[in-house]
PDB file of C-alpha atoms in Angstrom:
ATOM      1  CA  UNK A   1       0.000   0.000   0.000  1.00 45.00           C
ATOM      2  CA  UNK A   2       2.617   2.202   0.720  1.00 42.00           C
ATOM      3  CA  UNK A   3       4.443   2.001  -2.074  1.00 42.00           C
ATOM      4  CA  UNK A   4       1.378   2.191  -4.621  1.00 42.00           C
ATOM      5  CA  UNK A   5       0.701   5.550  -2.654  1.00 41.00           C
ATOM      6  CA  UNK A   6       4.898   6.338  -3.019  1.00 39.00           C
ATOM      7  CA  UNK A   7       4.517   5.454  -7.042  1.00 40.00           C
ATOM      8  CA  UNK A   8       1.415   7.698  -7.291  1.00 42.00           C
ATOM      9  CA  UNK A   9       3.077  10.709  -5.706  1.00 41.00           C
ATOM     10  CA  UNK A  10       5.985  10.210  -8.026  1.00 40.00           C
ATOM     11  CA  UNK A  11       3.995  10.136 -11.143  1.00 44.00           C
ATOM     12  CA  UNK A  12       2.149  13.208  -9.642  1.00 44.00           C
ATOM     13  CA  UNK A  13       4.875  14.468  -9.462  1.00 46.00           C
ATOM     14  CA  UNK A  14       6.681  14.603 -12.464  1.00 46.00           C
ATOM     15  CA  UNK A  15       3.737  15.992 -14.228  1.00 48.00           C
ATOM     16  CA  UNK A  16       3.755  19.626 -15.286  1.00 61.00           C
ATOM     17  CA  UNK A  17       1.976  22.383 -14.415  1.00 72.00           C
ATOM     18  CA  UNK A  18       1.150  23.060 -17.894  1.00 68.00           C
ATOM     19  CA  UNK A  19       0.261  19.400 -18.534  1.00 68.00           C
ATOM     20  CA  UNK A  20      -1.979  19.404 -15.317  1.00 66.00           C
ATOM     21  CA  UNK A  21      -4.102  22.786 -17.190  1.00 69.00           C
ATOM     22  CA  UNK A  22      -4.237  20.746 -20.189  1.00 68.00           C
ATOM     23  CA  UNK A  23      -6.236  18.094 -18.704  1.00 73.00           C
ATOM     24  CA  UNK A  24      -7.880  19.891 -16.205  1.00 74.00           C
ATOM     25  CA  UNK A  25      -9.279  22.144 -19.388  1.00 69.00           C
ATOM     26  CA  UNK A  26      -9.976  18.988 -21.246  1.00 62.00           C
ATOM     27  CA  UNK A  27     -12.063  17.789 -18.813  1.00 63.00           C
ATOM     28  CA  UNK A  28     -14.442  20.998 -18.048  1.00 66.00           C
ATOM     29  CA  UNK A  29     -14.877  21.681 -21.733  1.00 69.00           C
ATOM     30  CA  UNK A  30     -16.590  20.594 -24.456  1.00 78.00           C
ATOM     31  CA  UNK A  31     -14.402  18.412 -27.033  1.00 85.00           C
ATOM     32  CA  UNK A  32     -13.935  20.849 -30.014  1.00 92.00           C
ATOM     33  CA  UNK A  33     -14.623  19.428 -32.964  1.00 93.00           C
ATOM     34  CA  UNK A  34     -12.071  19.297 -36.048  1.00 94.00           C
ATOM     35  CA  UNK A  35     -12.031  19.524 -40.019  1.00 93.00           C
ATOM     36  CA  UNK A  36      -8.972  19.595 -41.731  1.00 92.00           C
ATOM     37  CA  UNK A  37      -5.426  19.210 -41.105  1.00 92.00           C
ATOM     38  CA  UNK A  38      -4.375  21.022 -37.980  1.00 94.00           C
ATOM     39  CA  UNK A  39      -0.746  20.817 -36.880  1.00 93.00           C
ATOM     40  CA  UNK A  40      -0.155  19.736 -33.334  1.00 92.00           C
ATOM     41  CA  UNK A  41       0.385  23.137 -32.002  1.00 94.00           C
ATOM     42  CA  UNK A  42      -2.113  25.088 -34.154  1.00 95.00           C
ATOM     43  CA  UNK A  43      -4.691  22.255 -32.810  1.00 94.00           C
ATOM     44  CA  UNK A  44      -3.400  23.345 -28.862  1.00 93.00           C
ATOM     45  CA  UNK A  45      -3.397  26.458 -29.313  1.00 95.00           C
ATOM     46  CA  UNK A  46      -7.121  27.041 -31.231  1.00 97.00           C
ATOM     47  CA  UNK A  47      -8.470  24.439 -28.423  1.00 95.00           C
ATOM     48  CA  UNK A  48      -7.198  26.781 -25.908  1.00 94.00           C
ATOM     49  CA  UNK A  49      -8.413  29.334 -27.184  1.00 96.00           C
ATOM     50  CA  UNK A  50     -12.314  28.031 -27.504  1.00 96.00           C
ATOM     51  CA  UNK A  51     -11.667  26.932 -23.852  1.00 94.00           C
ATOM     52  CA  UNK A  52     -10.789  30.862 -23.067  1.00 94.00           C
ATOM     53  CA  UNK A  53     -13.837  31.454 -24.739  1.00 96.00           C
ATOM     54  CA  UNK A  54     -15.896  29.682 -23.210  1.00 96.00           C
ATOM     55  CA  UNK A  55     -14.459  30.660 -19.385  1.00 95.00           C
ATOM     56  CA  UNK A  56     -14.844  34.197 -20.549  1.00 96.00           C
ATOM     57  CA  UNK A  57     -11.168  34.507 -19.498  1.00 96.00           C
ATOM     58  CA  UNK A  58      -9.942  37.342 -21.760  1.00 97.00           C
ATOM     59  CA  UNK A  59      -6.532  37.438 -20.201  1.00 97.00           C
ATOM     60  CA  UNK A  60      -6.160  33.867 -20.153  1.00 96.00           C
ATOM     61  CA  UNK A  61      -7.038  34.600 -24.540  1.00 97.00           C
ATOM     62  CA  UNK A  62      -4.794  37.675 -24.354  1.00 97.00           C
ATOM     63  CA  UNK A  63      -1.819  35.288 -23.045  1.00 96.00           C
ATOM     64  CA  UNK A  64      -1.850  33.062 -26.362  1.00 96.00           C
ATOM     65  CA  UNK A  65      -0.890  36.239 -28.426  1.00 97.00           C
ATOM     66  CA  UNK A  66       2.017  36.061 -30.721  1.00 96.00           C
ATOM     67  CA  UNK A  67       1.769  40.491 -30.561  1.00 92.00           C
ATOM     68  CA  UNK A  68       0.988  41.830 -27.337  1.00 89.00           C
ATOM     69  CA  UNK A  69      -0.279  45.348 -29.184  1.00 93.00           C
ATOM     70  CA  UNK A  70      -3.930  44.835 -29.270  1.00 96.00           C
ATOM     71  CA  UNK A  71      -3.954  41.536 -27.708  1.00 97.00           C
ATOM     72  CA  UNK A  72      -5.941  42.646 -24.370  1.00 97.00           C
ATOM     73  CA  UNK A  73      -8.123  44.607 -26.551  1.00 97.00           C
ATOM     74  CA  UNK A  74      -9.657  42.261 -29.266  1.00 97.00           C
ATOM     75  CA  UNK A  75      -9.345  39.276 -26.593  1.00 98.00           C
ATOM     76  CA  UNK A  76     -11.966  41.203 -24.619  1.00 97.00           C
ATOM     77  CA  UNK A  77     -13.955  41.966 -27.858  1.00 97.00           C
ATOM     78  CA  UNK A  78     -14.077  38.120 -28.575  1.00 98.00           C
ATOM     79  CA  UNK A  79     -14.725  37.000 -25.214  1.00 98.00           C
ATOM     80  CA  UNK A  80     -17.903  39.530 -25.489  1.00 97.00           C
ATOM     81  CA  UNK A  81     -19.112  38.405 -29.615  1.00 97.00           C
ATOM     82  CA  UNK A  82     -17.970  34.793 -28.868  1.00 97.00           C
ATOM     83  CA  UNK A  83     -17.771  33.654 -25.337  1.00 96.00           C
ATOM     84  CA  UNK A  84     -21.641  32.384 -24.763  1.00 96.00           C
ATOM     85  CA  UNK A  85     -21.394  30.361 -28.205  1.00 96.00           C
ATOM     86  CA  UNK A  86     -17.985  28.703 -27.441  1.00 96.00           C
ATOM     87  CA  UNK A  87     -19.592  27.044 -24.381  1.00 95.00           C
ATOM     88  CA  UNK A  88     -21.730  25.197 -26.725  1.00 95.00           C
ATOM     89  CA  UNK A  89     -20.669  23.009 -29.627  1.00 95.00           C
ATOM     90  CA  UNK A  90     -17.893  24.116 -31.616  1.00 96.00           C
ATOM     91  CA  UNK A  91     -15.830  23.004 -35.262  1.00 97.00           C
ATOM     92  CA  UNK A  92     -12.567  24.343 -36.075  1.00 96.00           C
ATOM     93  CA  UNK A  93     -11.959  24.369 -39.411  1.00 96.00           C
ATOM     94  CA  UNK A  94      -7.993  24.685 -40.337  1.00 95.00           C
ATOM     95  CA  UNK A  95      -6.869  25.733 -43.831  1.00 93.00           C
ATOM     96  CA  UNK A  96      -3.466  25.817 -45.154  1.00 87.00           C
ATOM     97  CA  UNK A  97      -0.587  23.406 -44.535  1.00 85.00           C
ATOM     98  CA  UNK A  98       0.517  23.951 -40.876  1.00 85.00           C
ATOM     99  CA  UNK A  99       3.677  24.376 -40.881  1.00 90.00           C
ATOM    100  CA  UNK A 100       3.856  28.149 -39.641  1.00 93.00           C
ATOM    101  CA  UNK A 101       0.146  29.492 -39.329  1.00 94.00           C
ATOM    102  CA  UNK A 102      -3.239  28.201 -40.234  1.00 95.00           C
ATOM    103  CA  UNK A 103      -6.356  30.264 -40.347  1.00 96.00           C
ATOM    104  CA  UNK A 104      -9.082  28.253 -38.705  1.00 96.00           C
ATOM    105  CA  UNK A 105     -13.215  29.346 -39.063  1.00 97.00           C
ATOM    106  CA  UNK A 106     -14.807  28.380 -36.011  1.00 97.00           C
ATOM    107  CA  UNK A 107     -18.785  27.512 -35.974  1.00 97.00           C
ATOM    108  CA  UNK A 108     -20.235  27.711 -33.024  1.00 96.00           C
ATOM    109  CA  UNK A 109     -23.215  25.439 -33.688  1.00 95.00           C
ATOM    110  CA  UNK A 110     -25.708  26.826 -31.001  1.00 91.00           C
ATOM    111  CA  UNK A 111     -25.407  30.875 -32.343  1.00 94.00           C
ATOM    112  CA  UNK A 112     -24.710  30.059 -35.772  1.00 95.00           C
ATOM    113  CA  UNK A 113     -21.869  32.421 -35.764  1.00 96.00           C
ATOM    114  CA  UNK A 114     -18.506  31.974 -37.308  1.00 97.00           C
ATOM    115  CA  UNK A 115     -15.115  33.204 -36.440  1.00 97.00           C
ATOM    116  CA  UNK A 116     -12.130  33.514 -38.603  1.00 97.00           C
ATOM    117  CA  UNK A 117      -8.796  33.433 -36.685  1.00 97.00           C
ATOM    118  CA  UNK A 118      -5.169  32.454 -37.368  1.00 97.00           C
ATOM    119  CA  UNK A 119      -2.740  30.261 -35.115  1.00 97.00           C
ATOM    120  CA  UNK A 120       0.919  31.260 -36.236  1.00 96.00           C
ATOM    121  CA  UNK A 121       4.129  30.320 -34.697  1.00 96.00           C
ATOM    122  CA  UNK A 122       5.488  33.660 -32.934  1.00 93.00           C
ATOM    123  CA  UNK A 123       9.137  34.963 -32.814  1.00 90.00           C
ATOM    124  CA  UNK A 124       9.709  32.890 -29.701  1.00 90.00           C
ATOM    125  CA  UNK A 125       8.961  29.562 -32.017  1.00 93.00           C
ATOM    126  CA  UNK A 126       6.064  28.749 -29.943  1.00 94.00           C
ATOM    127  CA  UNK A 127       2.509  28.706 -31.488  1.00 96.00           C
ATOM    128  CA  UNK A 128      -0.173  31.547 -30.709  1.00 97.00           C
ATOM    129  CA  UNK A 129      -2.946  33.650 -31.966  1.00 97.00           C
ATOM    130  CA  UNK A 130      -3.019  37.098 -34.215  1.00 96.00           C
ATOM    131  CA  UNK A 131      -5.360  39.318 -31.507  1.00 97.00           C
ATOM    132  CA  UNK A 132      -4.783  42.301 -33.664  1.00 96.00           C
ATOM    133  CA  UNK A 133      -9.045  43.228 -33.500  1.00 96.00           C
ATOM    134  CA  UNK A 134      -9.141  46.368 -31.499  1.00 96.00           C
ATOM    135  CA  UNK A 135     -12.197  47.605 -33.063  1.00 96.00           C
ATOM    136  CA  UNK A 136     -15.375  45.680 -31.622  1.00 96.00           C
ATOM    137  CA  UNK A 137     -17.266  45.735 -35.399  1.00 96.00           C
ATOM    138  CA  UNK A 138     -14.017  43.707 -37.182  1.00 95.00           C
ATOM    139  CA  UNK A 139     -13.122  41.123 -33.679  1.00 95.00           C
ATOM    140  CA  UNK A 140     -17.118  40.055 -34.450  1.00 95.00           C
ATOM    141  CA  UNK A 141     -17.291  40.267 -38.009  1.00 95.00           C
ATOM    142  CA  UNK A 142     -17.751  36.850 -39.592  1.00 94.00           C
ATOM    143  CA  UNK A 143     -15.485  35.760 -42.772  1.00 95.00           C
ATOM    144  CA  UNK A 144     -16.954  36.786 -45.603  1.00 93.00           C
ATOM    145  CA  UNK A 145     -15.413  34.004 -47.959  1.00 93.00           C
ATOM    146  CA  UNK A 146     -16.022  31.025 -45.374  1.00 92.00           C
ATOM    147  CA  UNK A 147     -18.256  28.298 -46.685  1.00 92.00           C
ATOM    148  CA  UNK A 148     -21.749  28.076 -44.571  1.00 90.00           C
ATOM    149  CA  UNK A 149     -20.864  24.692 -43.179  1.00 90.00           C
ATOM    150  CA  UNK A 150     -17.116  23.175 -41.703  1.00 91.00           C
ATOM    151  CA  UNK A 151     -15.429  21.526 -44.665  1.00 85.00           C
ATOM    152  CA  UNK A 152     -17.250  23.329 -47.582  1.00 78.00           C
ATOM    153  CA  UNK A 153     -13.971  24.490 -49.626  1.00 69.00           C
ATOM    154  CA  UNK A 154     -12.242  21.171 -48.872  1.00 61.00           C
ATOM    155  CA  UNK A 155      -9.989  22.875 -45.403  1.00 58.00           C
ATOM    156  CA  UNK A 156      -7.045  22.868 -48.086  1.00 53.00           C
ATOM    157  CA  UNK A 157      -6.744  26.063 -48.927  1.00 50.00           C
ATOM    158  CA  UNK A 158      -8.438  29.489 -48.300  1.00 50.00           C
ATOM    159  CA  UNK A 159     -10.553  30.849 -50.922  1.00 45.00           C
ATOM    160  CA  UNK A 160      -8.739  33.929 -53.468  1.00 44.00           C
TER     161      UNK A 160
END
C-alpha cells in the first residue's frame, strides 16, 4: 500500500503544471470538434483558445498572443461576440498546410456564428494567436469568404 501511494506521488509528481491545465481544461470543456489538417500546435493552441472562450477569461485569450499590441483589446472583444457560443458546440476548421500558421473558421453550432482566426508560430517559435481586432465591429465580423458549413472548400486552402 505504501508504495502504490509512493509510485502515485511520483507520477504526480513529475507531471507539469502546464500538462496538469491541459487536462484539467480537457475535462471541463466541451471536445472541439475538427475539419482539416491542424498541426499539433495550431490544434493546442485554437483548443485553448475556444476553452478561453468559453471561461470568458480574456486574459487567459490575451496570453496566447504572438503580438501583445492589441492583444488585451480584441481578446476582450471576442470573449464579449464569442464567449456564450464557445460554451456550446464548436468546429474548427484549419486551412493551409501547418507548418507556420493556419487560419481556422470556427462555428459555433448553437449561435450560428462563425469566427475567422489564425494560429501562427510567434518569434519565440512557440505557437499563438493574431489578436490584432481592437475595433469591436471587425473582432465580431464573420469571414466573408467562409463556406456556410465546416469543410465546404475542402480545409485545403483558403478561398482567393
Amino acid at each position: 500500500m505504501t508504495a502504490t501511494a509512493l509510485a502515485g506521488g511520483l507520477l504526480t509528481g513529475c507531471s507539469s503544471d502546464d500538462s496538469l491545465t491541459y487536462q484539467t481544461d480537457y475535462s471541463a470543456h466541451r471536445p472541439l470538434r475538427v475539419v482539416g489538417y491542424p498541426s499539433t500546435g495550431s490544434l493546442e493552441t485554437v483548443q485553448k483558445a475556444v476553452w478561453r472562450l468559453a471561461d470568458g477569461d480574456a486574459e487567459g485569450l490575451a496570453a496566447l498572443a504572438v503580438d501583445s499590441t492589441h492583444a488585451e483589446a480584441t481578446a476582450r472583444n471576442w470573449v464579449t461576440a464569442f464567449g456564450a457560443a464557445a460554451k456550446g458546440n464548436v468546429t474548427a476548421d484549419f486551412y493551409d498546410d501547418g507548418l507556420v500558421r493556419q487560419v481556422v473558421v470556427l462555428y459555433f453550432a448553437e449561435s450560428g456564428r462563425t469566427k475567422e482566426i489564425e494560429a501562427r508560430i510567434g518569434e519565440d517559435d512557440r505557437w499563438g494567436l493574431t489578436l490584432a481586432e481592437p475595433d469591436p465591429a471587425e473582432a465580431s465580423a464573420e469571414p466573408a469568404w467562409a463556406p456556410d458549413k465546416p469543410g465546404g472548400t475542402g480545409s485545403r486552402a483558403r478561398p482567393s
